Short mmCIF file of C-alpha atoms and ligand atoms in Angstrom, two decimals:
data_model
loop_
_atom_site.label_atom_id
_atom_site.label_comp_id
_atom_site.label_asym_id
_atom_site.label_seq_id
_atom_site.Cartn_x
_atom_site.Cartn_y
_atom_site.Cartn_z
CA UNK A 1 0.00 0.00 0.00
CA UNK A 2 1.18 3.78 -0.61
CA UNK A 3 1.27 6.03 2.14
CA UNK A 4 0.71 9.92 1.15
CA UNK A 5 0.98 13.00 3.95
CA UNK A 6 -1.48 15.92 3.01
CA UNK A 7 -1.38 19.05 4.43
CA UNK A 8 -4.19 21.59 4.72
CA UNK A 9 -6.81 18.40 3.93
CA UNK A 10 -9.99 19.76 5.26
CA UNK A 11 -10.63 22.43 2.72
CA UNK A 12 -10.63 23.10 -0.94
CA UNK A 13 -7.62 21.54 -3.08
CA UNK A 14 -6.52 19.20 -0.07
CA UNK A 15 -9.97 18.21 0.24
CA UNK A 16 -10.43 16.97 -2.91
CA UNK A 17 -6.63 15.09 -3.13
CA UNK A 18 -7.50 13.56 -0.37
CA UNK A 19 -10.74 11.68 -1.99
CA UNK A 20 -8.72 11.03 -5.07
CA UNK A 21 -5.70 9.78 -3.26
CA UNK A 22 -7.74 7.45 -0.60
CA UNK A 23 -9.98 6.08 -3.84
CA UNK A 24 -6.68 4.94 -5.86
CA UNK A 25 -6.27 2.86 -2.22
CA UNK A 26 -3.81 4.96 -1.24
CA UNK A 27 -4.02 5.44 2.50
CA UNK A 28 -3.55 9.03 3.77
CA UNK A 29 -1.97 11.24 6.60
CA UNK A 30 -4.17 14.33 6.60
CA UNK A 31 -2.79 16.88 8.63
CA UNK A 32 -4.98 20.70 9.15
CA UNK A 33 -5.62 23.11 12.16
CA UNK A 34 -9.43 22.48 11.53
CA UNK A 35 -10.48 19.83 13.46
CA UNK A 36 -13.99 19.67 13.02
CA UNK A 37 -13.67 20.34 9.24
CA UNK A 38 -10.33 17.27 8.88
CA UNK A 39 -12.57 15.05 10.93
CA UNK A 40 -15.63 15.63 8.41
CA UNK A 41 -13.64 15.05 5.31
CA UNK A 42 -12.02 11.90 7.19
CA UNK A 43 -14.89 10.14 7.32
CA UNK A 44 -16.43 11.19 3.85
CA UNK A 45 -13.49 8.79 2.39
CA UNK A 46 -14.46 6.30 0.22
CA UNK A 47 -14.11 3.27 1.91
CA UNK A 48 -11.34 0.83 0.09
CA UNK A 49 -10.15 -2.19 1.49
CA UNK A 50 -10.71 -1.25 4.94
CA UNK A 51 -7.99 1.35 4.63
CA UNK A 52 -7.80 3.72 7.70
CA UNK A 53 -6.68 7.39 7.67
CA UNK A 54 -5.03 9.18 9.55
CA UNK A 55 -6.25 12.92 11.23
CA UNK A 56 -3.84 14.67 12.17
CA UNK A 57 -4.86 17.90 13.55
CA UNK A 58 -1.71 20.50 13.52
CA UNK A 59 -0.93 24.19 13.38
CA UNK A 60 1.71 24.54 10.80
CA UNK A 61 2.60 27.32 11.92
CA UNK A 62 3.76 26.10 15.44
CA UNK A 63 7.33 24.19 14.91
CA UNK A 64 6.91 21.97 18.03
CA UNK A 65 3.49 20.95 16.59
CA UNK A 66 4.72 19.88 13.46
CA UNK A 67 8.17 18.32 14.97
CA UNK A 68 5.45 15.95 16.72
CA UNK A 69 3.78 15.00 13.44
CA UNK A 70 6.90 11.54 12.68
CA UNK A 71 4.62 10.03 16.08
CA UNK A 72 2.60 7.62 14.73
CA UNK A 73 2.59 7.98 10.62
CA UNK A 74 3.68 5.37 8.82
CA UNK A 75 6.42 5.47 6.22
CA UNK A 76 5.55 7.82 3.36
CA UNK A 77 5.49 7.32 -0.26
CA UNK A 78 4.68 11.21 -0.82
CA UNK A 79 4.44 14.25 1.06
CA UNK A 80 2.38 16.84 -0.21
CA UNK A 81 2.49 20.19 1.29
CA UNK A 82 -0.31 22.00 0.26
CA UNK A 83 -1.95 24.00 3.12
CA UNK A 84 -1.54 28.11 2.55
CA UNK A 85 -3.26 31.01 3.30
CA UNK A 86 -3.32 34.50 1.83
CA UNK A 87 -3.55 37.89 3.46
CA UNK A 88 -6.91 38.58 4.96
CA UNK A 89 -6.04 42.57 5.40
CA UNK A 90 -5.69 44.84 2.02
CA UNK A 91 -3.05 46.82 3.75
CA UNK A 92 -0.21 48.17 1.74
CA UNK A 93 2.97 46.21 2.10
CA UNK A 94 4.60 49.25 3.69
CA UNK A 95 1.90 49.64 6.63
CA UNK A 96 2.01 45.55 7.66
CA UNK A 97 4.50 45.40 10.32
CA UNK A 98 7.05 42.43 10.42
CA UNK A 99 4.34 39.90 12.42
CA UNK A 100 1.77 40.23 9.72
CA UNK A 101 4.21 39.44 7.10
CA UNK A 102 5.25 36.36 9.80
CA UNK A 103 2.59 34.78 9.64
CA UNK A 104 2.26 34.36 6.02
CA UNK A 105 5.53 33.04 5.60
CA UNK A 106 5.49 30.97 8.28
CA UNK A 107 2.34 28.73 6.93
CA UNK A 108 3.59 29.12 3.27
CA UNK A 109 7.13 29.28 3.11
CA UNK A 110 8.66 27.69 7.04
CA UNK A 111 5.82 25.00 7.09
CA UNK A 112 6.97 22.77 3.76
CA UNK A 113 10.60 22.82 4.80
CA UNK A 114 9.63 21.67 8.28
CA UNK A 115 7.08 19.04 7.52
CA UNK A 116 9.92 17.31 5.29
CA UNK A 117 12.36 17.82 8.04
CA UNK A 118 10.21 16.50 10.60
CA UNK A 119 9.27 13.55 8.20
CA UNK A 120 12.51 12.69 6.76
CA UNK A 121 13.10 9.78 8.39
CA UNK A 122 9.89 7.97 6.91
CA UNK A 123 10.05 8.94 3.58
CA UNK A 124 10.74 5.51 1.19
CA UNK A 125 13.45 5.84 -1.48
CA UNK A 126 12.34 7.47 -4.64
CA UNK A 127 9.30 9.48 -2.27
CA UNK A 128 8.25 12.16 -3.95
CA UNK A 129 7.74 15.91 -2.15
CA UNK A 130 5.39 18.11 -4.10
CA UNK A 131 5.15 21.91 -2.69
CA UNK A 132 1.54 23.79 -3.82
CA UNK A 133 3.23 27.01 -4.45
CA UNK A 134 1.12 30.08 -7.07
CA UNK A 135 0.88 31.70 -9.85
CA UNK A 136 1.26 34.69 -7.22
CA UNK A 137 4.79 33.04 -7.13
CA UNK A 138 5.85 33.96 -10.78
CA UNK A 139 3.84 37.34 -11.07
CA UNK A 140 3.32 39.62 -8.13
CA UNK A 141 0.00 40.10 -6.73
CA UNK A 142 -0.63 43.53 -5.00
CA UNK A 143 -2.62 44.36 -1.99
CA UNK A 144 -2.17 40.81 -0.88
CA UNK A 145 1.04 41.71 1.69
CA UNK A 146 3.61 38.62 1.51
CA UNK A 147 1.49 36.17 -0.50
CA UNK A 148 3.35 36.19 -3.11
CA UNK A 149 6.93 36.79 -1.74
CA UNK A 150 6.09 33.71 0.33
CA UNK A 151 5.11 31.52 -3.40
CA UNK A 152 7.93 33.12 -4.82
CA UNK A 153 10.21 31.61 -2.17
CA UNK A 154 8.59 28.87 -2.08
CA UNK A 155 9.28 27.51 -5.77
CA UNK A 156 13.00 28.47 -4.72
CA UNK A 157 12.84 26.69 -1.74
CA UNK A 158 11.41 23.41 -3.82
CA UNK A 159 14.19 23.56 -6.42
CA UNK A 160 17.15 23.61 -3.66
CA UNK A 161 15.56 20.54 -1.61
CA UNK A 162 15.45 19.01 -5.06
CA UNK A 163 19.20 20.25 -5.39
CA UNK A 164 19.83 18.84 -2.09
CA UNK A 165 17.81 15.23 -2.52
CA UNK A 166 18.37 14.13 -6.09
CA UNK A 167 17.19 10.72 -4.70
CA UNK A 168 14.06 11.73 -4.09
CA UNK A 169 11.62 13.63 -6.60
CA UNK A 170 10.82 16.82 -5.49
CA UNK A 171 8.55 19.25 -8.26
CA UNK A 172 6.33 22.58 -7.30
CA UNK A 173 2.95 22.94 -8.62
CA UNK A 174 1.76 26.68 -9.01
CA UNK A 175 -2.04 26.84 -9.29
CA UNK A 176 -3.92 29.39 -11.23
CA UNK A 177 -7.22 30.44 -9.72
CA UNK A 178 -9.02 27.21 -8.67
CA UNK A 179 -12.55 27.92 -7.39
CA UNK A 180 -12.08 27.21 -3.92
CA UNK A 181 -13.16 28.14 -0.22
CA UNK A 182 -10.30 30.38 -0.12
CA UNK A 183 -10.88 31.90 -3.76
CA UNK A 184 -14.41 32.36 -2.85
CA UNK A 185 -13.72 34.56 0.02
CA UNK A 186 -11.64 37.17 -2.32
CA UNK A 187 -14.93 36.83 -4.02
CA UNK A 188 -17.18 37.74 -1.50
CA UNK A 189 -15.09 40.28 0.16
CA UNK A 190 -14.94 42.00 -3.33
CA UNK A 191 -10.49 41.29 -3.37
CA UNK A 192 -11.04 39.15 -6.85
CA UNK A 193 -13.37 40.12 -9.59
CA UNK A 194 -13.93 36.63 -11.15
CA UNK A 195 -14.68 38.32 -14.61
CA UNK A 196 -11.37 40.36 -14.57
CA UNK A 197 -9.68 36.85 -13.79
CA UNK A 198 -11.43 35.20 -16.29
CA UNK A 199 -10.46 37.83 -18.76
CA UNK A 200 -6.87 37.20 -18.27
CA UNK A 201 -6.87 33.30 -18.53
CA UNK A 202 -6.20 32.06 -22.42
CA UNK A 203 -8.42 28.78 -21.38
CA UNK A 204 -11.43 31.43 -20.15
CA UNK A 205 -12.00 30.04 -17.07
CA UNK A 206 -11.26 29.14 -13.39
CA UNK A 207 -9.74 25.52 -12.49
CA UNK A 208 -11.81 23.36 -10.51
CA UNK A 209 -9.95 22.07 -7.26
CA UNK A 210 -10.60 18.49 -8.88
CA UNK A 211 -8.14 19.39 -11.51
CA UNK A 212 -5.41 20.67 -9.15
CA UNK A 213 -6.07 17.11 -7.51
CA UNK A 214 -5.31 14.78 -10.62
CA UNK A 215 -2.10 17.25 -10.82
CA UNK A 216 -1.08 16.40 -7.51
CA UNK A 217 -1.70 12.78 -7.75
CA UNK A 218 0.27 12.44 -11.06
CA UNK A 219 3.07 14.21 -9.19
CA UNK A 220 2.98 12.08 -6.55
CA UNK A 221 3.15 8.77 -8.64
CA UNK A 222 6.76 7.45 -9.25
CA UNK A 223 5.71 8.50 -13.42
CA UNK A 224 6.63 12.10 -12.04
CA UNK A 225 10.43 11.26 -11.87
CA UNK A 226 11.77 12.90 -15.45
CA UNK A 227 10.17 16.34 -13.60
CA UNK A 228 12.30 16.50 -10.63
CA UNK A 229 13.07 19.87 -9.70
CA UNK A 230 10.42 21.36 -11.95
CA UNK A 231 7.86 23.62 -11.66
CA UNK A 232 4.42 22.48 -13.02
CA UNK A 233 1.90 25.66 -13.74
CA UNK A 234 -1.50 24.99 -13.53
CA UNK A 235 -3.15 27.93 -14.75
CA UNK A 236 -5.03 27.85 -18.29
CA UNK A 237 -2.50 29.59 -19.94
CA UNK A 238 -2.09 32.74 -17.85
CA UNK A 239 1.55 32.78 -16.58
CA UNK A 240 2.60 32.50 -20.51
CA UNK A 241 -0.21 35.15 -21.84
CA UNK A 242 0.80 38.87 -22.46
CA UNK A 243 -1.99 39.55 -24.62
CA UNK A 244 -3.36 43.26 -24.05
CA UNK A 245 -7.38 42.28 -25.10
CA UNK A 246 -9.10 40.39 -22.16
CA UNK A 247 -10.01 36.81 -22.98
CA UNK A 248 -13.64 35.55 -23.52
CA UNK A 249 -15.39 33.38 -20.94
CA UNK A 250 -15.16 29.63 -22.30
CA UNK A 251 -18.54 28.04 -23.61
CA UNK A 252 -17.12 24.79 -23.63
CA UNK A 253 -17.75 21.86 -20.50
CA UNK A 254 -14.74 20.55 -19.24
CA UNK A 255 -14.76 16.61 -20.17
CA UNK A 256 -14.66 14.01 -17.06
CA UNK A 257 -11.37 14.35 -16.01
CA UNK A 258 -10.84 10.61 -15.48
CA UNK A 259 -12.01 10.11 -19.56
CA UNK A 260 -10.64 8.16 -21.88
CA UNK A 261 -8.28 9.66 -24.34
CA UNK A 262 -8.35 9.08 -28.37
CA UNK A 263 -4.33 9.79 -29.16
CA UNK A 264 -3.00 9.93 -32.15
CA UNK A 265 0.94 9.90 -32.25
CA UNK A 266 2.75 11.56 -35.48
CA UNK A 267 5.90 12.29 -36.78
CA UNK A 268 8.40 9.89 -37.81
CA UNK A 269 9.88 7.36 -35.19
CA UNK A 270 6.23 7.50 -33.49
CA UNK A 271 6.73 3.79 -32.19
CA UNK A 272 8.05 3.72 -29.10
CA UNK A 273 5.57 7.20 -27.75
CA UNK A 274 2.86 5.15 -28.92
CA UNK A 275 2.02 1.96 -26.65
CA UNK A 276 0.94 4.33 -23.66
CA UNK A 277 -2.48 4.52 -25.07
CA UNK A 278 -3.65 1.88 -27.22
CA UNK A 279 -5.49 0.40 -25.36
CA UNK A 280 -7.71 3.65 -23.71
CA UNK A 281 -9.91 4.70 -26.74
CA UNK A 282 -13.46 5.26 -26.91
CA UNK A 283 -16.72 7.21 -28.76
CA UNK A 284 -16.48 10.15 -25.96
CA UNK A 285 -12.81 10.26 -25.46
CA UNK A 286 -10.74 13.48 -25.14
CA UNK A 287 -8.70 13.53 -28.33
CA UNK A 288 -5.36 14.05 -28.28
CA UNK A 289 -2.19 14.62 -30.71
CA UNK A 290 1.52 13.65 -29.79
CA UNK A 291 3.29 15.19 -32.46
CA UNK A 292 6.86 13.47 -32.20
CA UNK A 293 8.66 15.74 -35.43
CA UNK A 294 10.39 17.88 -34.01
CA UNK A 295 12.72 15.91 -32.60
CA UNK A 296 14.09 14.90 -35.64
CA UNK A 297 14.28 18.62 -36.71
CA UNK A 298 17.52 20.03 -38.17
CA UNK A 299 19.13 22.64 -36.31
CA UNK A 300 17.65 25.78 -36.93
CA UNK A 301 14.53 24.28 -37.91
CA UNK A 302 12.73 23.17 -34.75
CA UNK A 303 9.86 26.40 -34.59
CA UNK A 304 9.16 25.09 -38.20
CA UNK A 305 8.69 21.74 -37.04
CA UNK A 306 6.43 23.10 -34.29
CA UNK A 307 4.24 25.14 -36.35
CA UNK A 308 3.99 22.66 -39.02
CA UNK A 309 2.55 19.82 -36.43
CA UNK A 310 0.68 23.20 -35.09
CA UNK A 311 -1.03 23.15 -38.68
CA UNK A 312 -2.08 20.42 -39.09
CA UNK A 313 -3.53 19.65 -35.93
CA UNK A 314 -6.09 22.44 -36.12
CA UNK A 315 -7.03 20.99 -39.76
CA UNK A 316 -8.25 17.96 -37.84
CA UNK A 317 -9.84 19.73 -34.39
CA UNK A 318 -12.02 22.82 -34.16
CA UNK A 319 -12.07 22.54 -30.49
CA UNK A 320 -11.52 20.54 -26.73
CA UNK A 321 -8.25 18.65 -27.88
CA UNK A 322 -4.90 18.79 -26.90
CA UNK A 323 -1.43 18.60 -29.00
CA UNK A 324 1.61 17.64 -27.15
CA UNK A 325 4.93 18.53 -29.19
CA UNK A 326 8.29 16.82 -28.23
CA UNK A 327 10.86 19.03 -28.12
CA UNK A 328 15.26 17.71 -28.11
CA UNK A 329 16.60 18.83 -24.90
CA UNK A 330 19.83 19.84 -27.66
CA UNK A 331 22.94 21.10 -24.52
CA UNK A 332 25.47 21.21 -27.55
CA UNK A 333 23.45 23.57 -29.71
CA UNK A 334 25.94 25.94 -31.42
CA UNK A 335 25.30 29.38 -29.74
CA UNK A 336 23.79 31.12 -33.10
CA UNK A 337 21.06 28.44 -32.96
CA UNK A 338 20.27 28.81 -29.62
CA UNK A 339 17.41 30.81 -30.08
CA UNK A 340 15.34 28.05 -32.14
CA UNK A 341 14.45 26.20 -29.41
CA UNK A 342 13.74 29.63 -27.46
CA UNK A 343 11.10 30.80 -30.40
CA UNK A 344 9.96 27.03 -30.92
CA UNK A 345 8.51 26.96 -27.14
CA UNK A 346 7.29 30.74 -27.39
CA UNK A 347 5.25 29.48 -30.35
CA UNK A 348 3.90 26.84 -28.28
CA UNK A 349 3.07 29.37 -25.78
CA UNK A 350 1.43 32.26 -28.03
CA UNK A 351 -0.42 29.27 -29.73
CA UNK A 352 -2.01 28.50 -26.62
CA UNK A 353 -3.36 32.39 -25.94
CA UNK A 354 -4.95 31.83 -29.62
CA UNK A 355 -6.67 28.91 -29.28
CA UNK A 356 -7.57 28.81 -25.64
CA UNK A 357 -11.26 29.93 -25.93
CA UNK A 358 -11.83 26.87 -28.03
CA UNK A 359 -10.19 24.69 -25.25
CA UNK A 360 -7.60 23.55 -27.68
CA UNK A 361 -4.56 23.21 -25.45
CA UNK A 362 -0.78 22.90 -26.91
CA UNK A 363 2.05 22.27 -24.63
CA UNK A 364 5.57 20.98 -24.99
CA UNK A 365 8.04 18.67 -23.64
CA UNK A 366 11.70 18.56 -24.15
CA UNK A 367 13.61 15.54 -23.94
CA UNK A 368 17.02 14.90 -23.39
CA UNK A 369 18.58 12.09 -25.65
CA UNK A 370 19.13 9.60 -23.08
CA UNK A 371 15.78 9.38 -21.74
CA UNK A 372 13.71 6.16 -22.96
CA UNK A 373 10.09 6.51 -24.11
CA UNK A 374 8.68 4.28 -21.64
CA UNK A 375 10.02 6.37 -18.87
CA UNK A 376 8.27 9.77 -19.94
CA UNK A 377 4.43 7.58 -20.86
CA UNK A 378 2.74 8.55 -17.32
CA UNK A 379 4.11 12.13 -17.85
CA UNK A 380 2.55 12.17 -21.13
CA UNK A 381 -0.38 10.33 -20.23
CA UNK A 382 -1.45 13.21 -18.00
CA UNK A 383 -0.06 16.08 -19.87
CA UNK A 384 -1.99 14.53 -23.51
CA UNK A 385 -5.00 13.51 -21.64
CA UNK A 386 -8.10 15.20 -19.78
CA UNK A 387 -6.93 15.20 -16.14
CA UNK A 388 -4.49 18.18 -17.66
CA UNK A 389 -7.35 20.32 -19.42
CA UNK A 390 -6.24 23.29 -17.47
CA UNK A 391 -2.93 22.58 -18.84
CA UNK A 392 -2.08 25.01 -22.25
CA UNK A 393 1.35 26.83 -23.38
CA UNK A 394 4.17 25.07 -21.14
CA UNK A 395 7.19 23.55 -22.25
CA UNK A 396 8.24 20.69 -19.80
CA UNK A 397 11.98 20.18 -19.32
CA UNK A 398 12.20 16.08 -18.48
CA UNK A 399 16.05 15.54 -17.04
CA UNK A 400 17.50 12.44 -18.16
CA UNK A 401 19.53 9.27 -16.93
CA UNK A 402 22.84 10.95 -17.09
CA UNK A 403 21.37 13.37 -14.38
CA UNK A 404 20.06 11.04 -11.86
CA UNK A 405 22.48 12.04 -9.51
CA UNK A 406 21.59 15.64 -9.83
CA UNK A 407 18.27 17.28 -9.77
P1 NAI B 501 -8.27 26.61 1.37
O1 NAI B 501 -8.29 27.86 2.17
O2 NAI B 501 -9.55 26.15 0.75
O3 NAI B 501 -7.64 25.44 2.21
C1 NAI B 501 -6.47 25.63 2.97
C2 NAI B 501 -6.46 24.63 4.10
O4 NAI B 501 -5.27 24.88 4.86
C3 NAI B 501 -7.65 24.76 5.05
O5 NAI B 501 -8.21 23.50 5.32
C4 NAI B 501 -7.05 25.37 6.30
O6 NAI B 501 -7.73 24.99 7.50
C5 NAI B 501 -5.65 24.84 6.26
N1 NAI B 501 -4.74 25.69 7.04
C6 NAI B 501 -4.68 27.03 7.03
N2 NAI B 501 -3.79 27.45 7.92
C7 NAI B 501 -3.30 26.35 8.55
C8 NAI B 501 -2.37 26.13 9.59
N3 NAI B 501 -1.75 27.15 10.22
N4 NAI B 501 -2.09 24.86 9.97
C9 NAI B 501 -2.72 23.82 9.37
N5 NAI B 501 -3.62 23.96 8.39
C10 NAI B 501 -3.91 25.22 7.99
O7 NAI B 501 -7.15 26.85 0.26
P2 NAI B 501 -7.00 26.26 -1.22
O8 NAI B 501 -7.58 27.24 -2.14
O9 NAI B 501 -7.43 24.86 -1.26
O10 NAI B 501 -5.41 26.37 -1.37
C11 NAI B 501 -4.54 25.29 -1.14
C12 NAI B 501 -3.16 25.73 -1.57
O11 NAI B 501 -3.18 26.14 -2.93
C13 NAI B 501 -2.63 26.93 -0.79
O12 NAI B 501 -1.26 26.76 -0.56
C14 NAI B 501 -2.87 28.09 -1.72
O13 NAI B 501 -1.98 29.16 -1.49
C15 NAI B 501 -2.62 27.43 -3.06
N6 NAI B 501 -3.24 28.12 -4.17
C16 NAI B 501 -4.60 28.23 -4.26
C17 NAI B 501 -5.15 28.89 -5.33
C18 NAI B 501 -6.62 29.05 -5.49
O14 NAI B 501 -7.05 29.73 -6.45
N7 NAI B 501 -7.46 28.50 -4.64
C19 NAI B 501 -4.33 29.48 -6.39
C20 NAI B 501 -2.92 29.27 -6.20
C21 NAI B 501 -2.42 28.61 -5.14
#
């Protein structure tokens, strides 16, 4: 059996990991400060083969609390640290004093570092340590005091554990907005205009916390390992969108996320990218396009690769797919073609702003040479399929077998 430790479980994207996690049979460490609220999602658990949880109710902001939490939990296959809060106070930065800014940092930045440190001991080789950092971590979001300083360091704080552990796999997921409790209170205290939100996401909508949850779980799967010490953003296309006109509100239903997937794998060499999904096809699947090309590109000729594989996959979908291009993680480039690869992923990226509000996503993953197929197939499983529909305009960098011993 798996053993995964959740933190901040009794609300909103915990919540729902939690039921995803404990229905794959997984059995689960759920750590909050809310004890009536951990105890009520606790026992809404689907039942699965007489599996018992584990409440754990903690203030993560208290060190000697969560020194305590090793007592009792069994050895972990994945620690997700996930609980945050955001400012409740629109205060300029420069009238908070130093305890208001405290407290923020201590839940979103101290807390991960200490939960690991406290767990260390239990974690199973290979575990994997996901942080749930922000988009507020790559853009700065006013008139929230140190929410995002705190993301920011965060993601920084991921990437040198990862530095530190290459044996484990440690990645950062950075969340657009996903509609939940905490979202909703912005809402209702008139701090976040959904519309003006809306208007800046390519994908014309807000994530459901179900969606940050299949993220999570992939991440947490052993399939995560080519994205150590990456950063995964979540966000419908806004961290990668400069566009100056807002975006329209989506028409389109999201598809189950848990569909089945149609792929179709092109390019030449398609063999060995293609097993994955053979067998997962159906009437209502979510159709998808790996679009292998590229890497046989010549130098120099890898945005023409991409926008060629771009062309004709909107010839063959007017809307709700996805195309996944594979990109060569090329370290020997000669410096005068460096800046292929550079305009090949902005393509992918200023693709996705055009063709978000007809849910068409496009994202890319680079591979280095040494990296076999069959080890990136769960990554592109999730990334091609529907659990990812929030996913549009990233380029994934997958490190390879030569770097094991780094991160
Ligand atoms: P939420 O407010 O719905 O849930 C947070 C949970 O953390 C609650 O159960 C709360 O009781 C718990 N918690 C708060 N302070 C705690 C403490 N001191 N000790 C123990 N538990 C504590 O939040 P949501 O929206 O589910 O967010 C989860 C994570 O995702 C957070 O880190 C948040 O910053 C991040 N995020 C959320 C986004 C969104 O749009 N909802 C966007 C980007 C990031």
């Amino acid at each position: 059996m798996q053993n995964v430790l959740i933190t901040g479980a009794a609300s909103g994207i915990g919540r729902d990991t939690a039921r995803l996690f404990a229905s794959a049979g997984w059995q689960c460490v759920l750590v909050d400060r809310n004890a009536q609220a951990l105890e009520k999602v606790v026992r809404s658990l689907p039942a699965h083969g007489g599996v018992t949880h584990f409440p754990r109710v903690i203030d993560l902001t208290d060190r000697q609390q969560i020194a305590s939490l090793a007592e009792g939990t069994p050895a972990l296959d994945a620690i997700l640290n996930n609980a945050g809060m955001t400012e409740p106070s629109t205060l300029p930065l420069i009238e908070q004093t130093p305890e208001q800014l405290q407290r923020l940092l201590a839940l979103n930045l101290t807390a991960p570092a200490a939960v690991v440190d406290a767990c260390a001991g239990l974690l199973r080789p290979g575990a994997r340590v996901v942080n749930v950092s922000s988009g507020a971590g790559l853009a700065a979001i006013p008139w929230r005091g140190a929410y995002s300083p705190s993301k920011a360091g965060l993601i920084a704080q991921t990437m040198a554990l990862a530095q530190a552990r290459p044996d484990l796999c440690v990645t950062v997921l950075a969340p657009g907005f996903v509609r939940t409790e905490l979202v909703e209170s912005l809402i209702q205290s008139g701090r976040l205009v959904p519309e003006g939100a809306v208007a800046k996401i390519p994908l014309g909508r807000m994530a459901a916390p179900a969606e940050m949850a299949r993220a999570l779980f992939f991440l947490a799967s052993a399939g995560a390992r080519p994205l150590r010490g990456q950063i995964l953003a979540l966000n419908g296309g806004s961290s990668i969108s400069g566009a100056s006109r807002p975006y329209a509100p989506t028409t389109i239903d999201t598809l189950p996320l848990d569909g089945p997937v149609k792929l179709d794998v092109r390019g030449d060499h398609a063999g060995p990218w293609h097993s994955w999904a053979e067998a997962s096809t159906g009437t209502t699947a979510y159709e998808a396009c790996l679009d292998v090309s590229a890497l046989s590109a010549p130098e120099g000729g890898l945005l023409q690769a991409v926008h060629l594989a771009a062309t004709r996959f909107a010839g063959r979908h007017d809307q709700q797919a996805s195309l996944t291009v594979l990109l060569p993680s090329r370290s020997t480039a000669r410096w005068q073609a460096a800046g292929d690869a550079a305009a090949a992923r902005m393509l992918v990226s200023t693709l996705a702003c055009e063709w978000g509000s007809l849910a068409l996503r496009i994202n890319a993953v680079e591979v280095p040479e040494d990296l076999e197929p069959s080890q990136l197939h769960p990554l592109l499983a999730y990334v091609c399929g529907p659990a990812a529909q929030y996913l549009t305009g990233q380029t994934l960098r997958c490190r390879g077998s030569a770097s094991q011993s780094e991160a």
